[in-house]
Amino acid sequence: MKITLSVIKADIGSIGGHIAPSQPLLAAVRAHIEANAQGRLIDHRISFTGDDVAILMTHRRGVGDESVHKLAWDAFVAGTEVAKRQGLYGAGQDLLKDAFSGNVKGMGPAVAEMEIDERPNEPFLFFAADKTDPGAFNLPLYLTFADPMTTPGLILSPKMAKGFRFVIMDVNETSGDRVIELVAPEQLYDIAALLRDAERYVVESVWSRATGEQSVAVATSRLHNIAGKYTGKDDPVMLVRTQMNFPATGEVLAPYATAHYVAGGMRGSHNMPLMPVGLNTGTSYFDGPPLVSCAAYAMHEGRLTDPLDAFAHPFWDAVRTRAADKAMEMRRQGFFGAAMLAMSELEYTGIMEKLAELGPRFRIRGEAAERKAA
Ligand code: F6R
Ligand code: MG
Ligand code: MG
């Protein structure tokens, strides 16, 4: 049976700064979906990670369906009204356009979708990250789908031996979707050369080469490409189907034990470790640290089980402690060196303005200046 999994998420306001949405806001989003789901959705789940609200939906309408996207958009508009009434910070922050026009892509909310032939057992994972951007998933996806040191299934399972196909997007291109397809293991170095530049080249999807089935869909929007200015970090969502012809759930989760440094944290402008957290966790230290949650689901004919919280297990307590240590270690060097992002990635314009002001005040000294005067 063909089923579409759609997750659409947006930051539409939060309590106490950019921490977490309020319960009334979540209730308004949920109420809107419940009142209008009939005839459009099979099932849905509402959750939050940091200040972002995610609507996970199952249906039979395919990817990019206007009525499904409009349902999510209108739910966020309903949530925004509550956010405004409650005086939440950044009410409607990610709704960058005034009116819905066909598809939420390019309007602010992040979208990850895939249409699948539902397997008799359909385990999948829904990841949501806050205070970072889609490149945060580059390293974990590379390790899971291309590195047998992480994923023994690549050498142990005949079904995975043919490797995986990566679709990678250049998210700096604003004229359209600039994408490349590369296959692992043959083109491993090409994949690595692109994915190391995680602010520019982002994994959009991953496919089994043995069966042609899609395993991964990542939201790849860049808000500043839409708005032309800082409107918040891109806080990505991702869907990953697991087991059988795909990596096992544990092989997908394992790379998050690294708590690797990603772009994000305070003012979207720092390198900070990605901390795996429980479902419905807000942010805290230094507007971060960047966080990632993972809801594990089973599905039958589009009906979802309750989510299991993949990072609630005691194992991840040790990782969280390491992530906190790594975060504090990096913060000791403030704005110097690797702590703050490169100029092109700073999400605020203060430094550019300052440099423009200081530029004319520089003087060339010594012989060169005398030559110039003469
Ligand atoms: C990061 C983020 C926050 C804000 C910061 C300042 O993605 O959203 O770190 O950048 O709290 O927010 P404003 O400029 O809204 O006061
Ligand atoms: Mg925010
Ligand atoms: Mg956010």
Tab-separated table of C-alpha atoms and ligand atoms in Angstrom:
chain	number	residue	atom	x	y	z
A	1	MET	CA	0.000	0.000	0.000
A	2	LYS	CA	1.314	3.458	-0.943
A	3	ILE	CA	1.496	5.785	2.051
A	4	THR	CA	2.966	9.279	2.299
A	5	LEU	CA	4.794	10.363	5.436
A	6	SER	CA	4.867	14.150	5.790
A	7	VAL	CA	6.408	16.147	8.575
A	8	ILE	CA	6.037	19.910	8.540
A	9	LYS	CA	7.474	22.020	11.340
A	10	ALA	CA	7.684	25.663	12.286
A	11	ASP	CA	8.701	27.964	15.110
A	12	ILE	CA	5.558	29.991	15.767
A	13	GLY	CA	6.441	31.403	19.171
A	14	SER	CA	7.719	30.357	22.547
A	15	ILE	CA	7.744	31.086	26.245
A	16	GLY	CA	10.653	32.901	27.847
A	17	GLY	CA	12.570	33.689	24.631
A	18	HIS	CA	13.348	30.922	22.152
A	19	ILE	CA	12.824	28.048	24.627
A	20	ALA	CA	9.650	26.045	23.983
A	21	PRO	CA	6.058	26.540	22.786
A	22	SER	CA	3.215	26.808	25.315
A	23	GLN	CA	0.630	24.094	25.933
A	24	PRO	CA	-2.237	26.312	24.656
A	25	LEU	CA	-0.279	26.899	21.427
A	26	LEU	CA	0.206	23.143	20.967
A	27	ALA	CA	-3.455	22.557	21.779
A	28	ALA	CA	-4.507	25.059	19.095
A	29	VAL	CA	-2.341	23.363	16.457
A	30	ARG	CA	-3.692	19.946	17.474
A	31	ALA	CA	-7.311	21.138	17.512
A	32	HIS	CA	-7.001	22.580	14.025
A	33	ILE	CA	-5.541	19.350	12.633
A	34	GLU	CA	-8.128	17.193	14.399
A	35	ALA	CA	-11.025	19.316	13.172
A	36	ASN	CA	-9.834	19.213	9.550
A	37	ALA	CA	-8.044	15.868	9.164
A	38	GLN	CA	-11.070	13.960	7.875
A	39	GLY	CA	-10.689	13.052	4.218
A	40	ARG	CA	-7.113	14.282	4.154
A	41	LEU	CA	-5.041	12.412	6.744
A	42	ILE	CA	-4.928	8.837	7.969
A	43	ASP	CA	-3.102	9.746	11.170
A	44	HIS	CA	-1.038	12.509	12.775
A	45	ARG	CA	1.111	13.372	15.820
A	46	ILE	CA	1.995	16.818	17.208
A	47	SER	CA	5.254	17.329	19.117
A	48	PHE	CA	7.879	19.942	19.861
A	49	THR	CA	11.669	20.104	20.011
A	50	GLY	CA	13.104	23.304	21.450
A	51	ASP	CA	10.937	26.142	20.125
A	52	ASP	CA	9.755	24.215	17.046
A	53	VAL	CA	6.373	22.540	16.629
A	54	ALA	CA	6.219	19.516	14.315
A	55	ILE	CA	3.157	17.985	12.682
A	56	LEU	CA	3.763	14.404	11.555
A	57	MET	CA	1.079	13.214	9.133
A	58	THR	CA	0.298	10.053	7.189
A	59	HIS	CA	-1.958	10.074	4.108
A	60	ARG	CA	-2.386	8.801	0.547
A	61	ARG	CA	-2.013	12.084	-1.333
A	62	GLY	CA	1.666	11.924	-2.283
A	63	VAL	CA	4.521	14.346	-1.681
A	64	GLY	CA	3.887	18.113	-1.880
A	65	ASP	CA	0.100	17.760	-1.712
A	66	GLU	CA	-1.576	21.154	-1.524
A	67	SER	CA	-4.381	20.177	0.869
A	68	VAL	CA	-1.969	18.519	3.322
A	69	HIS	CA	0.414	21.468	3.237
A	70	LYS	CA	-2.470	23.919	3.653
A	71	LEU	CA	-3.765	21.957	6.627
A	72	ALA	CA	-0.368	22.296	8.348
A	73	TRP	CA	-0.038	25.967	7.388
A	74	ASP	CA	-3.495	26.788	8.731
A	75	ALA	CA	-2.728	24.876	11.939
A	76	PHE	CA	0.381	27.034	12.390
A	77	VAL	CA	-1.676	30.163	11.717
A	78	ALA	CA	-4.130	29.016	14.432
A	79	GLY	CA	-1.193	28.375	16.802
A	80	THR	CA	0.236	31.815	15.990
A	81	GLU	CA	-3.020	33.487	17.029
A	82	VAL	CA	-2.702	31.847	20.448
A	83	ALA	CA	0.999	32.794	20.584
A	84	LYS	CA	0.065	36.426	19.972
A	85	ARG	CA	-2.688	36.358	22.589
A	86	GLN	CA	-0.271	34.904	25.136
A	87	GLY	CA	2.523	37.336	24.254
A	88	LEU	CA	4.861	34.499	23.285
A	89	TYR	CA	8.191	35.540	21.836
A	90	GLY	CA	8.597	35.296	18.046
A	91	ALA	CA	4.893	34.637	17.409
A	92	GLY	CA	4.548	33.402	13.833
A	93	GLN	CA	8.329	33.658	13.347
A	94	ASP	CA	8.615	30.991	10.627
A	95	LEU	CA	5.481	31.967	8.682
A	96	LEU	CA	7.353	34.197	6.285
A	97	LYS	CA	4.601	34.746	3.740
A	98	ASP	CA	1.212	36.355	4.315
A	99	ALA	CA	-0.897	33.958	2.330
A	100	PHE	CA	-0.596	30.257	1.568
A	101	SER	CA	0.255	29.511	-2.053
A	102	GLY	CA	0.110	25.846	-2.936
A	103	ASN	CA	2.967	24.409	-0.891
A	104	VAL	CA	4.731	25.396	2.335
A	105	LYS	CA	8.146	24.987	0.670
A	106	GLY	CA	9.761	28.404	0.446
A	107	MET	CA	7.270	29.877	2.928
A	108	GLY	CA	9.255	29.277	6.134
A	109	PRO	CA	8.156	25.934	7.615
A	110	ALA	CA	10.530	22.975	7.123
A	111	VAL	CA	9.233	19.915	5.267
A	112	ALA	CA	10.435	16.319	5.025
A	113	GLU	CA	8.230	13.913	3.071
A	114	MET	CA	8.360	10.579	1.323
A	115	GLU	CA	5.901	8.369	-0.452
A	116	ILE	CA	6.555	4.718	0.305
A	117	ASP	CA	5.276	1.249	-0.396
A	118	GLU	CA	4.446	0.428	3.199
A	119	ARG	CA	6.147	-2.792	4.340
A	120	PRO	CA	4.206	-5.348	6.399
A	121	ASN	CA	6.211	-3.990	9.336
A	122	GLU	CA	7.145	-0.347	8.906
A	123	PRO	CA	9.570	0.933	11.550
A	124	PHE	CA	10.707	4.528	11.045
A	125	LEU	CA	12.333	7.329	13.012
A	126	PHE	CA	11.335	10.975	13.136
A	127	PHE	CA	14.235	13.250	14.071
A	128	ALA	CA	13.782	16.930	14.929
A	129	ALA	CA	16.690	19.269	15.695
A	130	ASP	CA	16.594	22.789	17.111
A	131	LYS	CA	19.157	25.628	17.159
A	132	THR	CA	21.033	24.175	14.203
A	133	ASP	CA	20.575	23.584	10.465
A	134	PRO	CA	20.079	20.665	8.034
A	135	GLY	CA	23.838	20.075	7.693
A	136	ALA	CA	23.708	18.721	11.255
A	137	PHE	CA	22.516	15.425	9.763
A	138	ASN	CA	25.425	15.130	7.262
A	139	LEU	CA	27.827	13.351	9.598
A	140	PRO	CA	25.310	10.887	11.109
A	141	LEU	CA	23.932	9.990	7.651
A	142	TYR	CA	27.404	9.500	6.199
A	143	LEU	CA	28.395	7.224	9.079
A	144	THR	CA	25.148	5.229	9.006
A	145	PHE	CA	24.835	4.730	5.244
A	146	ALA	CA	28.457	4.680	4.090
A	147	ASP	CA	30.750	3.571	6.914
A	148	PRO	CA	30.948	-0.089	7.968
A	149	MET	CA	32.766	1.018	11.144
A	150	THR	CA	29.402	2.456	12.242
A	151	THR	CA	27.050	0.173	10.335
A	152	PRO	CA	28.151	-3.472	10.325
A	153	GLY	CA	25.051	-4.171	8.223
A	154	LEU	CA	26.962	-2.771	5.235
A	155	ILE	CA	29.177	-5.867	5.335
A	156	LEU	CA	26.994	-8.354	7.228
A	157	SER	CA	23.649	-7.967	5.464
A	158	PRO	CA	23.480	-9.098	1.811
A	159	LYS	CA	20.522	-6.725	1.369
A	160	MET	CA	22.668	-3.723	2.204
A	161	ALA	CA	25.816	-4.860	0.358
A	162	LYS	CA	24.933	-2.904	-2.802
A	163	GLY	CA	25.207	0.315	-0.835
A	164	PHE	CA	23.154	3.486	-0.905
A	165	ARG	CA	22.492	6.417	-3.196
A	166	PHE	CA	22.810	9.914	-1.721
A	167	VAL	CA	20.964	12.918	-3.142
A	168	ILE	CA	22.854	16.019	-1.981
A	169	MET	CA	21.641	19.586	-2.364
A	170	ASP	CA	23.616	22.807	-2.691
A	171	VAL	CA	21.506	24.913	-0.329
A	172	ASN	CA	23.280	28.154	-1.279
A	173	GLU	CA	21.687	28.056	-4.744
A	174	THR	CA	18.595	30.231	-4.671
A	175	SER	CA	17.469	29.960	-8.331
A	176	GLY	CA	16.285	26.363	-7.867
A	177	ASP	CA	17.113	22.972	-6.352
A	178	ARG	CA	20.742	22.290	-7.320
A	179	VAL	CA	21.264	18.586	-6.590
A	180	ILE	CA	23.746	15.813	-7.285
A	181	GLU	CA	23.336	12.030	-6.932
A	182	LEU	CA	26.300	10.025	-5.686
A	183	VAL	CA	26.548	6.369	-4.746
A	184	ALA	CA	28.329	4.694	-1.844
A	185	PRO	CA	30.687	2.926	-1.681
A	186	GLU	CA	32.132	3.725	-5.157
A	187	GLN	CA	31.941	7.513	-4.808
A	188	LEU	CA	32.708	7.722	-1.116
A	189	TYR	CA	35.379	10.399	-1.459
A	190	ASP	CA	33.097	12.567	-3.600
A	191	ILE	CA	30.363	12.273	-0.987
A	192	ALA	CA	32.845	13.094	1.773
A	193	ALA	CA	34.237	16.103	-0.110
A	194	LEU	CA	30.762	17.638	-0.305
A	195	LEU	CA	29.372	16.678	3.100
A	196	ARG	CA	32.323	18.179	4.993
A	197	ASP	CA	30.919	21.588	3.953
A	198	ALA	CA	27.719	21.103	5.916
A	199	GLU	CA	26.494	24.693	5.593
A	200	ARG	CA	26.395	24.394	1.824
A	201	TYR	CA	25.966	20.736	0.837
A	202	VAL	CA	23.200	18.898	2.628
A	203	VAL	CA	21.920	15.347	2.300
A	204	GLU	CA	18.349	15.588	1.023
A	205	SER	CA	17.549	11.880	0.694
A	206	VAL	CA	19.135	8.425	0.812
A	207	TRP	CA	17.959	5.419	-1.201
A	208	SER	CA	18.688	1.678	-1.184
A	209	ARG	CA	20.564	0.624	-4.321
A	210	ALA	CA	19.395	-2.960	-3.850
A	211	THR	CA	15.670	-2.163	-4.062
A	212	GLY	CA	15.409	1.496	-5.096
A	213	GLU	CA	13.424	2.242	-1.915
A	214	GLN	CA	13.815	5.536	-0.073
A	215	SER	CA	15.137	5.402	3.476
A	216	VAL	CA	15.774	9.059	4.346
A	217	ALA	CA	14.116	12.423	3.720
A	218	VAL	CA	15.641	15.591	5.219
A	219	ALA	CA	14.186	19.111	5.260
A	220	THR	CA	16.701	21.269	3.385
A	221	SER	CA	15.211	24.785	3.517
A	222	ARG	CA	17.425	27.737	4.380
A	223	LEU	CA	15.403	30.497	5.965
A	224	HIS	CA	17.763	33.292	5.076
A	225	ASN	CA	17.493	32.290	1.396
A	226	ILE	CA	13.748	32.861	1.688
A	227	ALA	CA	13.602	35.961	3.828
A	228	GLY	CA	16.880	37.537	2.660
A	229	LYS	CA	17.731	38.210	6.301
A	230	TYR	CA	18.017	36.403	9.629
A	231	THR	CA	14.733	34.952	10.785
A	232	GLY	CA	15.982	32.077	12.943
A	233	LYS	CA	18.069	28.994	12.298
A	234	ASP	CA	16.773	26.336	9.932
A	235	ASP	CA	16.084	23.725	12.600
A	236	PRO	CA	15.674	20.626	10.411
A	237	VAL	CA	13.446	17.553	10.582
A	238	MET	CA	14.229	14.143	9.111
A	239	LEU	CA	12.436	10.846	8.485
A	240	VAL	CA	14.421	7.582	8.382
A	241	ARG	CA	12.933	4.170	7.566
A	242	THR	CA	14.951	1.441	9.262
A	243	GLN	CA	15.585	-2.342	9.321
A	244	MET	CA	15.499	-5.047	6.605
A	245	ASN	CA	17.040	-3.447	3.482
A	246	PHE	CA	17.911	-0.343	5.474
A	247	PRO	CA	20.284	0.174	8.417
A	248	ALA	CA	18.950	-1.058	11.761
A	249	THR	CA	17.521	1.526	14.149
A	250	GLY	CA	20.615	1.155	16.352
A	251	GLU	CA	22.880	1.820	13.363
A	252	VAL	CA	20.952	5.011	12.638
A	253	LEU	CA	21.116	6.166	16.267
A	254	ALA	CA	24.763	5.257	16.954
A	255	PRO	CA	26.434	8.343	15.363
A	256	TYR	CA	24.578	10.669	17.746
A	257	ALA	CA	26.828	9.341	20.520
A	258	THR	CA	29.541	11.585	19.038
A	259	ALA	CA	27.701	14.787	20.026
A	260	HIS	CA	29.467	16.290	17.017
A	261	TYR	CA	29.920	20.033	16.659
A	262	VAL	CA	27.319	21.667	14.419
A	263	ALA	CA	26.493	25.210	13.356
A	264	GLY	CA	23.983	26.833	15.670
A	265	GLY	CA	23.447	27.681	19.316
A	266	MET	CA	23.319	31.314	20.375
A	267	ARG	CA	22.116	33.616	17.582
A	268	GLY	CA	22.567	30.740	15.139
A	269	SER	CA	26.203	31.766	14.892
A	270	HIS	CA	28.346	29.279	16.801
A	271	ASN	CA	29.848	25.824	16.677
A	272	MET	CA	28.263	23.765	19.421
A	273	PRO	CA	27.813	20.025	20.077
A	274	LEU	CA	24.547	18.360	19.083
A	275	MET	CA	22.907	16.956	22.225
A	276	PRO	CA	20.450	14.025	21.870
A	277	VAL	CA	17.441	14.816	24.103
A	278	GLY	CA	14.073	13.357	25.036
A	279	LEU	CA	10.899	14.156	23.121
A	280	ASN	CA	9.322	17.527	23.869
A	281	THR	CA	12.450	19.068	25.415
A	282	GLY	CA	13.053	22.837	25.395
A	283	THR	CA	16.382	24.615	24.982
A	284	SER	CA	18.496	26.217	27.658
A	285	TYR	CA	22.263	26.764	27.894
A	286	PHE	CA	23.521	29.448	25.463
A	287	ASP	CA	20.268	29.163	23.481
A	288	GLY	CA	21.115	25.522	22.996
A	289	PRO	CA	23.054	23.467	23.032
A	290	PRO	CA	21.758	22.409	19.609
A	291	LEU	CA	19.442	19.514	20.333
A	292	VAL	CA	18.076	16.528	18.468
A	293	SER	CA	15.130	14.338	19.441
A	294	CYS	CA	14.081	11.042	17.909
A	295	ALA	CA	10.587	9.526	17.967
A	296	ALA	CA	10.486	5.881	16.882
A	297	TYR	CA	7.258	4.634	15.296
A	298	ALA	CA	5.667	1.557	13.821
A	299	MET	CA	2.966	2.002	11.209
A	300	HIS	CA	0.295	-0.187	9.660
A	301	GLU	CA	-1.839	1.041	6.754
A	302	GLY	CA	-0.811	4.548	7.676
A	303	ARG	CA	-1.889	4.221	11.320
A	304	LEU	CA	0.833	5.174	13.765
A	305	THR	CA	1.659	3.657	17.124
A	306	ASP	CA	2.498	5.941	20.011
A	307	PRO	CA	6.071	7.189	19.651
A	308	LEU	CA	8.906	5.599	21.593
A	309	ASP	CA	11.492	8.096	22.795
A	310	ALA	CA	14.724	6.784	21.251
A	311	PHE	CA	17.038	9.036	23.293
A	312	ALA	CA	15.315	8.406	26.655
A	313	HIS	CA	17.378	5.275	27.260
A	314	PRO	CA	19.964	5.602	30.101
A	315	PHE	CA	22.810	5.165	27.583
A	316	TRP	CA	22.186	8.691	26.309
A	317	ASP	CA	22.679	10.233	29.774
A	318	ALA	CA	26.427	9.689	29.370
A	319	VAL	CA	26.292	11.276	25.899
A	320	ARG	CA	24.378	14.265	27.266
A	321	THR	CA	27.039	14.748	29.945
A	322	ARG	CA	29.755	14.642	27.269
A	323	ALA	CA	27.810	17.057	25.091
A	324	ALA	CA	27.486	19.475	28.030
A	325	ASP	CA	31.245	19.208	28.676
A	326	LYS	CA	32.013	19.808	24.995
A	327	ALA	CA	29.630	22.783	24.968
A	328	MET	CA	31.242	24.408	28.011
A	329	GLU	CA	34.736	23.698	26.658
A	330	MET	CA	33.931	25.480	23.390
A	331	ARG	CA	32.281	28.373	25.211
A	332	ARG	CA	35.498	29.035	27.150
A	333	GLN	CA	36.901	30.635	23.986
A	334	GLY	CA	33.937	32.961	23.489
A	335	PHE	CA	33.950	34.453	20.013
A	336	PHE	CA	37.493	33.410	19.093
A	337	GLY	CA	38.454	30.926	16.390
A	338	ALA	CA	36.283	27.853	15.966
A	339	ALA	CA	33.784	28.961	18.634
A	340	MET	CA	31.971	31.385	16.324
A	341	LEU	CA	30.951	30.598	12.731
A	342	ALA	CA	32.713	32.005	9.657
A	343	MET	CA	31.633	35.453	8.460
A	344	SER	CA	29.389	34.088	5.710
A	345	GLU	CA	27.414	32.026	8.209
A	346	LEU	CA	26.789	34.641	10.902
A	347	GLU	CA	23.051	35.015	11.283
A	348	TYR	CA	23.179	38.639	12.420
A	349	THR	CA	24.547	41.605	10.470
A	350	GLY	CA	26.243	43.468	13.366
A	351	ILE	CA	29.785	42.484	12.399
A	352	MET	CA	29.302	43.340	8.728
A	353	GLU	CA	28.040	46.792	9.703
A	354	LYS	CA	30.955	47.296	12.064
A	355	LEU	CA	33.506	46.280	9.418
A	356	ALA	CA	31.920	48.612	6.864
A	357	GLU	CA	32.263	51.438	9.380
A	358	LEU	CA	35.868	50.584	10.300
A	359	GLY	CA	37.072	50.038	6.711
A	360	PRO	CA	37.586	53.716	5.767
A	361	ARG	CA	39.430	54.347	9.048
A	362	PHE	CA	42.311	52.013	8.084
A	363	ARG	CA	45.516	53.766	6.863
A	364	ILE	CA	48.403	52.373	4.824
A	365	ARG	CA	51.621	53.217	6.673
A	366	GLY	CA	55.253	53.753	5.601
A	367	GLU	CA	56.787	53.762	2.106
A	368	ALA	CA	53.716	52.441	0.379
A	369	ALA	CA	51.706	55.411	1.692
A	370	GLU	CA	54.366	57.911	0.559
A	371	ARG	CA	54.405	56.348	-2.900
A	372	LYS	CA	50.636	56.655	-3.025
A	373	ALA	CA	50.751	60.355	-1.984
A	374	ALA	CA	53.442	61.136	-4.615
B	1	F6R	C1	19.074	30.855	17.565
B	1	F6R	C2	18.028	31.667	18.180
B	1	F6R	C3	18.393	32.493	19.356
B	1	F6R	C4	18.265	33.987	19.057
B	1	F6R	C5	18.668	34.842	20.277
B	1	F6R	C6	18.425	36.314	20.047
B	1	F6R	O1	18.602	30.164	16.459
B	1	F6R	O2	16.901	31.691	17.749
B	1	F6R	O3	19.675	32.194	19.813
B	1	F6R	O4	19.068	34.306	17.967
B	1	F6R	O5	17.936	34.459	21.402
B	1	F6R	O6	17.117	36.471	19.613
B	1	F6R	P1	16.486	37.874	19.204
B	1	F6R	O7	17.359	38.459	18.132
B	1	F6R	O8	15.111	37.468	18.713
B	1	F6R	O9	16.447	38.687	20.458
B	2	MG	MG	13.055	30.533	17.604
B	3	MG	MG	13.932	26.629	16.606
